GROMACS .gro file of C-alpha atoms in nm:
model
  382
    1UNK     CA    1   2.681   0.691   2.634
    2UNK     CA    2   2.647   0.951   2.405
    3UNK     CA    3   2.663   1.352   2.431
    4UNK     CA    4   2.433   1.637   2.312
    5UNK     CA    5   2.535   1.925   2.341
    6UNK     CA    6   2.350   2.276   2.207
    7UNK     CA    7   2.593   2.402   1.943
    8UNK     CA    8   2.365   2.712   1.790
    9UNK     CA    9   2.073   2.957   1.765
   10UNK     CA   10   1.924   3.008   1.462
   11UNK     CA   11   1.699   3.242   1.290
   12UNK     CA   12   1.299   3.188   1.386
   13UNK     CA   13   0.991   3.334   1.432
   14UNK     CA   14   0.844   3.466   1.730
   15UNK     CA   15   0.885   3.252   2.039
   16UNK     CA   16   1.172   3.093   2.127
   17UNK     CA   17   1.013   2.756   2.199
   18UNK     CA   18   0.949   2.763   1.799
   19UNK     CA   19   1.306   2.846   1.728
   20UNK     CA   20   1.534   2.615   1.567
   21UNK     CA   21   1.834   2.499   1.706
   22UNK     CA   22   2.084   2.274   1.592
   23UNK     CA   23   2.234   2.020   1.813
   24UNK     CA   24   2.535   1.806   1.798
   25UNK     CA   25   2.478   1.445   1.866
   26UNK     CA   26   2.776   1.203   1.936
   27UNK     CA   27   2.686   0.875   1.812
   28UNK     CA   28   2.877   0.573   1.866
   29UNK     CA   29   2.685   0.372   1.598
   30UNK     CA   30   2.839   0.635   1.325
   31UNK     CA   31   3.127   0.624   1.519
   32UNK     CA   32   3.112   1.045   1.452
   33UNK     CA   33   2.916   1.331   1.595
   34UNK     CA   34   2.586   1.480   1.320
   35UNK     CA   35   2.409   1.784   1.390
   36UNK     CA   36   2.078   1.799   1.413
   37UNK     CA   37   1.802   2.036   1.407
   38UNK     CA   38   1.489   2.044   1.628
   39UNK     CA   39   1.210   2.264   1.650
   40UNK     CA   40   0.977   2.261   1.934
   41UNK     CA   41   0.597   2.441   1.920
   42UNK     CA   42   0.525   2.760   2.052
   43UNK     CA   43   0.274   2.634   2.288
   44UNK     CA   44   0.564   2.392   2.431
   45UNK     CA   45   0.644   2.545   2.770
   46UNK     CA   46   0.322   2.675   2.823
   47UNK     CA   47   0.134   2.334   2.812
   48UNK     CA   48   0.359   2.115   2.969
   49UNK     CA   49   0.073   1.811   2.994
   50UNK     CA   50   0.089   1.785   2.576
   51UNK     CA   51   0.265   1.582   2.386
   52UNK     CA   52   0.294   1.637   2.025
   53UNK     CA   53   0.363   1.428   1.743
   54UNK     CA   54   0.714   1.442   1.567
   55UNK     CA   55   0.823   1.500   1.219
   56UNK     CA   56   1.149   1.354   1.121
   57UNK     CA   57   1.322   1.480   0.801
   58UNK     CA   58   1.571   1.340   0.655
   59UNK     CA   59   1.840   1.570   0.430
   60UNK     CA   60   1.722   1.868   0.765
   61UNK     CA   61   1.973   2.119   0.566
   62UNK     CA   62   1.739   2.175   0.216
   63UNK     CA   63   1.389   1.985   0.363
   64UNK     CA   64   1.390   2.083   0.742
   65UNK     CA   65   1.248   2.454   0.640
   66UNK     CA   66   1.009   2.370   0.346
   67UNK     CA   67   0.881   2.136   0.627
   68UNK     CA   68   0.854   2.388   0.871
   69UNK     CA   69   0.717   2.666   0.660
   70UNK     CA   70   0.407   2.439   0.578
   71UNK     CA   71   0.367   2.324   0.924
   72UNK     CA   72   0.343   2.661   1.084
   73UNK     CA   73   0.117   2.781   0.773
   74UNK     CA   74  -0.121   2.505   0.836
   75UNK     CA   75  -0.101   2.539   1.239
   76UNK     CA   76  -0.166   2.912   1.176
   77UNK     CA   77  -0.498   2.841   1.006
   78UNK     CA   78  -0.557   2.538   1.264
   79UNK     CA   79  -0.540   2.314   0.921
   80UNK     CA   80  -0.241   2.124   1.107
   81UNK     CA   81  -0.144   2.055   1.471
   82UNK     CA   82   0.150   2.137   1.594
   83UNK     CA   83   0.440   1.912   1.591
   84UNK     CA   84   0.800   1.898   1.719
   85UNK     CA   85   1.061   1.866   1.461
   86UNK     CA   86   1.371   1.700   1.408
   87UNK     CA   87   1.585   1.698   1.140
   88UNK     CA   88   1.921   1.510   1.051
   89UNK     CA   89   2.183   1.694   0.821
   90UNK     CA   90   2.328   1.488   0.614
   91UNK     CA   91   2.447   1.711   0.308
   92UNK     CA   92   2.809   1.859   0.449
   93UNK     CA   93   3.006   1.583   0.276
   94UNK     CA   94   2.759   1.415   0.116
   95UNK     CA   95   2.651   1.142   0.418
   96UNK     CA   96   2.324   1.090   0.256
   97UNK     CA   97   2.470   0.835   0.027
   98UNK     CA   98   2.703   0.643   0.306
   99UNK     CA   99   2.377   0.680   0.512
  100UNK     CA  100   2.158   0.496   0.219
  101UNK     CA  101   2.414   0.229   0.197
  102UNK     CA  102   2.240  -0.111   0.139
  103UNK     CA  103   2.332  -0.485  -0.051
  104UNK     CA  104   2.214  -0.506  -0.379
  105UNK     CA  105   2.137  -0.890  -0.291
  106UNK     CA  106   1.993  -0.834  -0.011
  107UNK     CA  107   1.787  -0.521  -0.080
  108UNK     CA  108   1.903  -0.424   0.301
  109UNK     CA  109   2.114  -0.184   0.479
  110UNK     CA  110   2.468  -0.220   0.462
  111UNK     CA  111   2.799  -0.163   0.639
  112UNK     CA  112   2.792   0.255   0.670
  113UNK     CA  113   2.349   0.220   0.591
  114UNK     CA  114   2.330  -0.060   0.885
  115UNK     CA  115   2.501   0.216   1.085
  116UNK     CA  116   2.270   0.478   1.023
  117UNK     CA  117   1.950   0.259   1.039
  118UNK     CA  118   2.076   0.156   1.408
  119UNK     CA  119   2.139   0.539   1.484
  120UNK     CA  120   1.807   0.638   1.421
  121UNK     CA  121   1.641   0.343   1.576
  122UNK     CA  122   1.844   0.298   1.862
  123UNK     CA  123   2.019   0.613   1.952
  124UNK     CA  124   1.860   0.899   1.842
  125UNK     CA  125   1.514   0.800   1.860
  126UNK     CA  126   1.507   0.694   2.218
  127UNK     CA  127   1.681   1.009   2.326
  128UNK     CA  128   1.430   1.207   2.150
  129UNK     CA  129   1.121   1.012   2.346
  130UNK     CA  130   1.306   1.087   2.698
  131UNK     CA  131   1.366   1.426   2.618
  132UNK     CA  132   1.091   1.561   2.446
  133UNK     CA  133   0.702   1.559   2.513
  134UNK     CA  134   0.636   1.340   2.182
  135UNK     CA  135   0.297   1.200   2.120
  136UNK     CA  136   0.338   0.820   1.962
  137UNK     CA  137   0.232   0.955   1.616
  138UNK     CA  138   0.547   0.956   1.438
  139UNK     CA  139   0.673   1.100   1.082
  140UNK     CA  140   0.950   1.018   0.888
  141UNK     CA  141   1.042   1.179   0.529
  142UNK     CA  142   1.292   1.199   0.263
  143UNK     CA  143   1.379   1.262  -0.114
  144UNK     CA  144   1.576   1.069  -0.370
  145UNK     CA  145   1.831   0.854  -0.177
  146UNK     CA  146   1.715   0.914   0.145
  147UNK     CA  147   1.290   0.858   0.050
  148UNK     CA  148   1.433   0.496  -0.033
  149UNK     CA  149   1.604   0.460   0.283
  150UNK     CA  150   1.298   0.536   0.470
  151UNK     CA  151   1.109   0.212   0.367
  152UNK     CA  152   1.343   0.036   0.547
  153UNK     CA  153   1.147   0.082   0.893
  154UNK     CA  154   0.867  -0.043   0.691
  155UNK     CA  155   1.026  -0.395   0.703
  156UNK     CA  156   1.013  -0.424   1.121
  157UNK     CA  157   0.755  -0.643   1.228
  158UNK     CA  158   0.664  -0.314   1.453
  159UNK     CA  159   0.795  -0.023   1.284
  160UNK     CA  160   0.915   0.291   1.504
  161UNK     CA  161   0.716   0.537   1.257
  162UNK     CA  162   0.350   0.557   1.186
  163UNK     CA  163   0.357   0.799   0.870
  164UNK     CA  164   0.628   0.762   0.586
  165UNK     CA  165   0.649   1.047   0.343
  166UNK     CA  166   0.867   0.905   0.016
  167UNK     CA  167   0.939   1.227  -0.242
  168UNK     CA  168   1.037   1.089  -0.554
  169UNK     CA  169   1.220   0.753  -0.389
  170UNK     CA  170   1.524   0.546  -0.488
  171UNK     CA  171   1.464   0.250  -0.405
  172UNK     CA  172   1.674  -0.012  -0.313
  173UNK     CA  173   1.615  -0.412  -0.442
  174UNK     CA  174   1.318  -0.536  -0.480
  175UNK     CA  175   1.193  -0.203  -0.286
  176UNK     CA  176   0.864  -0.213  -0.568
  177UNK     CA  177   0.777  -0.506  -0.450
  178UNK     CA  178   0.834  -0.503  -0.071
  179UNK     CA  179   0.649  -0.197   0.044
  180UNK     CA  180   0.316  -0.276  -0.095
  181UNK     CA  181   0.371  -0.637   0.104
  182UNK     CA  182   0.465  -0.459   0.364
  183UNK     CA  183   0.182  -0.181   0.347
  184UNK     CA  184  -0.086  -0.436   0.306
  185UNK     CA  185   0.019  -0.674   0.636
  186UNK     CA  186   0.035  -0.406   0.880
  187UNK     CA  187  -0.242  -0.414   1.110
  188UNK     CA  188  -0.185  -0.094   1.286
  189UNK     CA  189  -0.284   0.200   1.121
  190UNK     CA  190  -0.054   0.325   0.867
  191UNK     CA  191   0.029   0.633   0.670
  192UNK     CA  192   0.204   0.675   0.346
  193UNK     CA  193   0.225   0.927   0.118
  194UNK     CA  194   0.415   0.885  -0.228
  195UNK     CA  195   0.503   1.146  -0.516
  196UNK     CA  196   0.675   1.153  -0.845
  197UNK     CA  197   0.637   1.439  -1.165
  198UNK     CA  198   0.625   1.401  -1.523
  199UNK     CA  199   0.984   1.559  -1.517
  200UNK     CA  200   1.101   1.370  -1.242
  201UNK     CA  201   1.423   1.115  -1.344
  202UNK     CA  202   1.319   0.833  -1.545
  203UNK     CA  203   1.483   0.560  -1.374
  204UNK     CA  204   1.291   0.644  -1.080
  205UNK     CA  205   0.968   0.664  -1.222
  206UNK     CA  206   0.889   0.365  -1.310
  207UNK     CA  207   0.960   0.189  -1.004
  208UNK     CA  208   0.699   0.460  -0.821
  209UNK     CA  209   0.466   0.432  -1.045
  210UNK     CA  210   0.504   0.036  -1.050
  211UNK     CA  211   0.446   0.071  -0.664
  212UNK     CA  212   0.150   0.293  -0.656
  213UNK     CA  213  -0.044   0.034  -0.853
  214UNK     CA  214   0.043  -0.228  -0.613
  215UNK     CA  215  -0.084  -0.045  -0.317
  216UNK     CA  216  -0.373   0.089  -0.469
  217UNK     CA  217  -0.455  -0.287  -0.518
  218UNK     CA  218  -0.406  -0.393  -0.107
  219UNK     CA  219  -0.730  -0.473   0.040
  220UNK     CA  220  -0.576  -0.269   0.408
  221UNK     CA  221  -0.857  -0.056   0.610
  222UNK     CA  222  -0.567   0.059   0.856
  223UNK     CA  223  -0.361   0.218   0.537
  224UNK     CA  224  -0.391   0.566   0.466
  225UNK     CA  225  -0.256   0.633   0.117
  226UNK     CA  226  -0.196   0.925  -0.130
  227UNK     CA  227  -0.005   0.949  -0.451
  228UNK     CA  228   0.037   1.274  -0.613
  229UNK     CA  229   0.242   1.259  -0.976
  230UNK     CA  230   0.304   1.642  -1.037
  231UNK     CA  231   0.284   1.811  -1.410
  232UNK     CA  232   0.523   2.072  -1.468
  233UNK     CA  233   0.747   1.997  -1.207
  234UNK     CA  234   1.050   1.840  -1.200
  235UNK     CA  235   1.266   1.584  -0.938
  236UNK     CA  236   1.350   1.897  -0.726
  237UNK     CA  237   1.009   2.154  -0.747
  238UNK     CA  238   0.784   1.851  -0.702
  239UNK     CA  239   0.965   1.883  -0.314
  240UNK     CA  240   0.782   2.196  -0.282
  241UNK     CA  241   0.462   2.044  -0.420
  242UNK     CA  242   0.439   1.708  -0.224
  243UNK     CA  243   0.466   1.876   0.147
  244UNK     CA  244   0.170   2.045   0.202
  245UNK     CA  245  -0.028   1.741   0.026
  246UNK     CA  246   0.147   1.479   0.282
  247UNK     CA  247   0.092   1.688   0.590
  248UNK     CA  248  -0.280   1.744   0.486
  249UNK     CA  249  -0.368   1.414   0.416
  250UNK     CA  250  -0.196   1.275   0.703
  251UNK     CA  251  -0.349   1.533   0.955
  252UNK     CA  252  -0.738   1.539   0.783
  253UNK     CA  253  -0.897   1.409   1.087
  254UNK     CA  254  -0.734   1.727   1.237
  255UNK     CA  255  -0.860   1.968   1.043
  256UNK     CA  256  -1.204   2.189   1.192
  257UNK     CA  257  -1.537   2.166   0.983
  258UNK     CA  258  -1.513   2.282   0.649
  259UNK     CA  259  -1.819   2.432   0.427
  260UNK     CA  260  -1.758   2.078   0.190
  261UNK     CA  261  -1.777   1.894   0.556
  262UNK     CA  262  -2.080   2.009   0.631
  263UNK     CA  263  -2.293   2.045   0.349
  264UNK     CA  264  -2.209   1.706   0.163
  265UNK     CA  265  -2.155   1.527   0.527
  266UNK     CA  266  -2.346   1.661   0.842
  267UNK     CA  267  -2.609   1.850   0.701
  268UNK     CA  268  -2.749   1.517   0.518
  269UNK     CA  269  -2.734   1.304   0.835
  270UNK     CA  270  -3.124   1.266   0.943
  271UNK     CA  271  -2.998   1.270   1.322
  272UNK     CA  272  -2.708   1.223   1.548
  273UNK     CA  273  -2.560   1.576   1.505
  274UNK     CA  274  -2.395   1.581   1.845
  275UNK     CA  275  -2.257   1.215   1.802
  276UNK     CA  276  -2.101   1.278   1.449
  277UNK     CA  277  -1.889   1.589   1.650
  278UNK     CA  278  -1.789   1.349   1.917
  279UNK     CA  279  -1.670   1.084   1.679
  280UNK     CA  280  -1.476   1.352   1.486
  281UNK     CA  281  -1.299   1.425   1.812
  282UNK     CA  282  -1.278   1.074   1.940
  283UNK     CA  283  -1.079   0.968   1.597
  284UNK     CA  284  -0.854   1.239   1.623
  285UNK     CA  285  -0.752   1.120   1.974
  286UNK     CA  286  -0.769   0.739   1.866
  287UNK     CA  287  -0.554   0.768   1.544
  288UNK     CA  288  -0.316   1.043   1.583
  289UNK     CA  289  -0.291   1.052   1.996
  290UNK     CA  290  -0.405   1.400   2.004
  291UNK     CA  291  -0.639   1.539   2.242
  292UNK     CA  292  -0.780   1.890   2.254
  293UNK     CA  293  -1.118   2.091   2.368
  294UNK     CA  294  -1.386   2.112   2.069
  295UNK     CA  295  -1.344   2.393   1.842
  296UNK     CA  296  -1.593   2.697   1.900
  297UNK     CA  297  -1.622   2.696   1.525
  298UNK     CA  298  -1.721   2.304   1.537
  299UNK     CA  299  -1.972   2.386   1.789
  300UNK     CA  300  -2.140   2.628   1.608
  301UNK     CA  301  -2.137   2.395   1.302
  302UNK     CA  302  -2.354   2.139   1.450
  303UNK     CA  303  -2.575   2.402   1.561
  304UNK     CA  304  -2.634   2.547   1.249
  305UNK     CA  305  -2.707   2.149   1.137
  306UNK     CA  306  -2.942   2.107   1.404
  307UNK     CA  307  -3.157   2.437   1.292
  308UNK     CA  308  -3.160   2.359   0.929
  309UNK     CA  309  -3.276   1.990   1.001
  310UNK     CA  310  -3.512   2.121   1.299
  311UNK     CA  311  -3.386   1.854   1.552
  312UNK     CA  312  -3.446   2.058   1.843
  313UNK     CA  313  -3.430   1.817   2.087
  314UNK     CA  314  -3.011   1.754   1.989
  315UNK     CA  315  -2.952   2.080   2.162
  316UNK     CA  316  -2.958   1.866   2.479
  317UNK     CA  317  -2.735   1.686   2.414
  318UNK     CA  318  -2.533   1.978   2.255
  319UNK     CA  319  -2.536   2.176   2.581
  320UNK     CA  320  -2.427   1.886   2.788
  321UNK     CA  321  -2.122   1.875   2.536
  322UNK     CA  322  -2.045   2.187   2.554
  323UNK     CA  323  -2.068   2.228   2.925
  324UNK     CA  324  -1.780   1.984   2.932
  325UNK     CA  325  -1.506   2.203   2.782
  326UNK     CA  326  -1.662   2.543   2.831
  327UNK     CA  327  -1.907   2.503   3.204
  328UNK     CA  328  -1.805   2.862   3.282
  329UNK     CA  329  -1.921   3.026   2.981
  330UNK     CA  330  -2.237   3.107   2.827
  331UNK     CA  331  -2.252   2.863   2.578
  332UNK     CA  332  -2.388   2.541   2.756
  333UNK     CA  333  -2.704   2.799   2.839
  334UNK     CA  334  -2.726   2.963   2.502
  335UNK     CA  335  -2.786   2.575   2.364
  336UNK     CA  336  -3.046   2.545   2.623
  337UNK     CA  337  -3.230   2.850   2.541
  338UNK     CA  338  -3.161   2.833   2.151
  339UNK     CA  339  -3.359   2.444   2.197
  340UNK     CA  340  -3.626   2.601   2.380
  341UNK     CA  341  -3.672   2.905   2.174
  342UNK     CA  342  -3.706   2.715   1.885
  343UNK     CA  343  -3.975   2.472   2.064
  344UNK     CA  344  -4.156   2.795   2.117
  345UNK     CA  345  -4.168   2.745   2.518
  346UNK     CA  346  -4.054   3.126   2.577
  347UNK     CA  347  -4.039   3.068   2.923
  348UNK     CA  348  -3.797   2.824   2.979
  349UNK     CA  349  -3.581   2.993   2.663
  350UNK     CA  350  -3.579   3.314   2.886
  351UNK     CA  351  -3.463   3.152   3.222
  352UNK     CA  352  -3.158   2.989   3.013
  353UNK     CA  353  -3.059   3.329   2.841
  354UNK     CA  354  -3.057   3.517   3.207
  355UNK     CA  355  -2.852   3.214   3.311
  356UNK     CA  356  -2.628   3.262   3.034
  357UNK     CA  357  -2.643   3.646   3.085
  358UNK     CA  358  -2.415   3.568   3.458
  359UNK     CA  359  -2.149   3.363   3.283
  360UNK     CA  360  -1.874   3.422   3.113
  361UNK     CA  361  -1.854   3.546   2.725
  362UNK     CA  362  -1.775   3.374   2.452
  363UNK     CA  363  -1.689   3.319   2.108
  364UNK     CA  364  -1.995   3.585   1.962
  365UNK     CA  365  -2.180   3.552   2.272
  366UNK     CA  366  -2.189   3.835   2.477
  367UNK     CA  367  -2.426   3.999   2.774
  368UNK     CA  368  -2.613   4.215   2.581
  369UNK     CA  369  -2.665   3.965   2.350
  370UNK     CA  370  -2.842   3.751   2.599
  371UNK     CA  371  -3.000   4.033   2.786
  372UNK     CA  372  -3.163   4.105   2.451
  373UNK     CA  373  -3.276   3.750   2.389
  374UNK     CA  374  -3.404   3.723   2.733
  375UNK     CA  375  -3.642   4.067   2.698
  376UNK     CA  376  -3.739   3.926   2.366
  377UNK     CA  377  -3.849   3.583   2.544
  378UNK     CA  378  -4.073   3.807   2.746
  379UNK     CA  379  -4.223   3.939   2.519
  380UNK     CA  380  -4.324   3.664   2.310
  381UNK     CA  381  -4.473   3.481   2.602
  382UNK     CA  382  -4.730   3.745   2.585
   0.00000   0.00000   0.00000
């Protein structure tokens, strides 16, 4: 039915499961073969249980790498997860405009636009899912022409992508007035990220700005929205701008504990320490599909909470937590101890740091450390 073949290597980083490669794809809906570009995470042949969730760009030969570049800075950081890329060239003869093809009645794709709305949906998209370990959280971007186009998967009753990321868009009919319908009936969650600049082009402007105010109006807990309108930039710069905004707001839940998190969120909570880190974890898994141990740093973040706010008793629960993704280490133990230490029953704080002293390091945590702790235990039960 249709025939991929690997066409080319390309210039990458480090490991070659984060290398991009370009691919030709026959396609019998374009009735013609379009390369396209996919990246795959470092981590991909290594953990061979993950799946990952996908970005799709649109335009892959002068977006695919500003996408990239801010994916890996963000995944370097562990700001953003990794993802597995895709893009679709569309620039060697100028296909982005037969691609965006729609009826100016209708406000729908059209002859060679029909075409390429089929492709994605029905060709390239399943052979992507069979292929690839993708998680169901799904990405789709584009600028000018093809950030118009885009909407269009907003119009299914069950649209194949969860996120939509619209740089400066030109929209097709009635566009303004369809995607904040469309934005505001969908009962799944839903991500959507718009972005214009005061030197953007006029005649797109207004219709962006026209439907920012119509979605800020929708009454839709299952939307996650940002508009960013750029000053200084122009229709092309304001690219460069709106990336790193989309992929952050889209991937928040991802992020670790940050200093604002904790001091203006966690820190003010009068209990359920332990339970706030679960949920954070549990959301991640529930809205983007991503599952992954608790961060060391997230850990240590709720017990720092814990100490300020003197609820003892939460290291408990704490250790129990952490003897879930780290049993062999010292750090379900050093919980224990830390709980009883600060209870002042020396006793049972010194049996937990010996236990901790025959497990496995971690993090800050070492054996001297713990033999330390333990002597000092001693010592104050005198």
């Amino acid at each position: 039915m249709r025939l991929v073949q690997i066409a080319l290597l390309v210039l990458c980083t480090s490991s070659v499961f984060s290398q991009k490669t370009i691919e030709t794809f026959t396609s019998k809906k374009l009735g013609a073969d379009r390369e396209i570009y996919i990246s795959l995470p470092s981590s991909y042949e290594k953990d061979t249980k993950r799946n990952y969730p996908l970005v799709l760009v649109l335009d892959a030969e002068y977006l695919f790498d500003p996408f990239q570049g801010a994916i890996k800075y963000g995944n370097y950081w562990d700001d953003l997860p990794e993802v597995i890329m895709v893009g679709i060239t569309q620039n060697k003869n100028q296909e982005r405009f037969d691609d965006s093809i729609f009826d100016e009645e209708s406000g729908l794709p059209d002859t060679t636009g029909a075409n390429f709305f089929d492709f994605i949906g029905t060709e390239l998209m399943p052979y992507l899912q069979k292929t690839y370990r993708m998680a169901p959280f799904k990405i789709i971007a584009g600028h000018d022409t093809t950030a118009g186009f885009i909407n269009f998967y907003l119009y299914k009753d069950n649209p194949i992508f969860n996120a939509y990321i619209a740089l400066s868009p030109d929209m097709a009919t009635d566009m303004e007035n369809r995607i904040p319908q469309r934005l505001g009936a969908i009962s799944n969650p839903i991500y959507y990220y718009l972005s214009t600049a005061d030197g953007d082009l006029k005649k797109m402007q207004e219709k962006i700005k026209d439907v920012d105010a119509k979605v800020k109006a929708i009454n839709n807990t299952t939307l996650n929205y940002k508009f960013d309108e750029f000053i200084g930039a122009s229709h092309y710069s304001l690219v460069l701008h709106s990336i790193p905004n989309a992929l952050y707001q889209f991937f928040a839940v991802y992020q670790p504990i940050t200093s604002t998190e904790f001091n203006e969120k966690i820190v003010k909570l009068e209990s359920g320490y332990v339970e706030y880190l679960k949920q954070k974890y549990d959301l991640l898994e529930k809205s983007l599909n991503i599952k992954m141990p608790i961060r060391l740093n997230d850990f240590r973040a709720i017990e720092a909470a814990i100490v300020r706010n003197k609820a003892y008793n939460e290291f408990d629960e704490l250790s129990i937590l952490a003897d879930k993704y780290y049993g062999k280490t010292m750090l379900p133990d050093y919980f224990m101890a830390t709980m009883y230490e600060r209870k002042e029953d020396f006793k049972r704080a010194q049996k937990y740091y010996l236990s901790a002293f025959q497990k496995e390091p971690i993090y800050n945590l070492d054996k001297d450390m713990m033999y330390d702790k333990s002597e000092e235990m001693k010592q104050m039960q005198k």
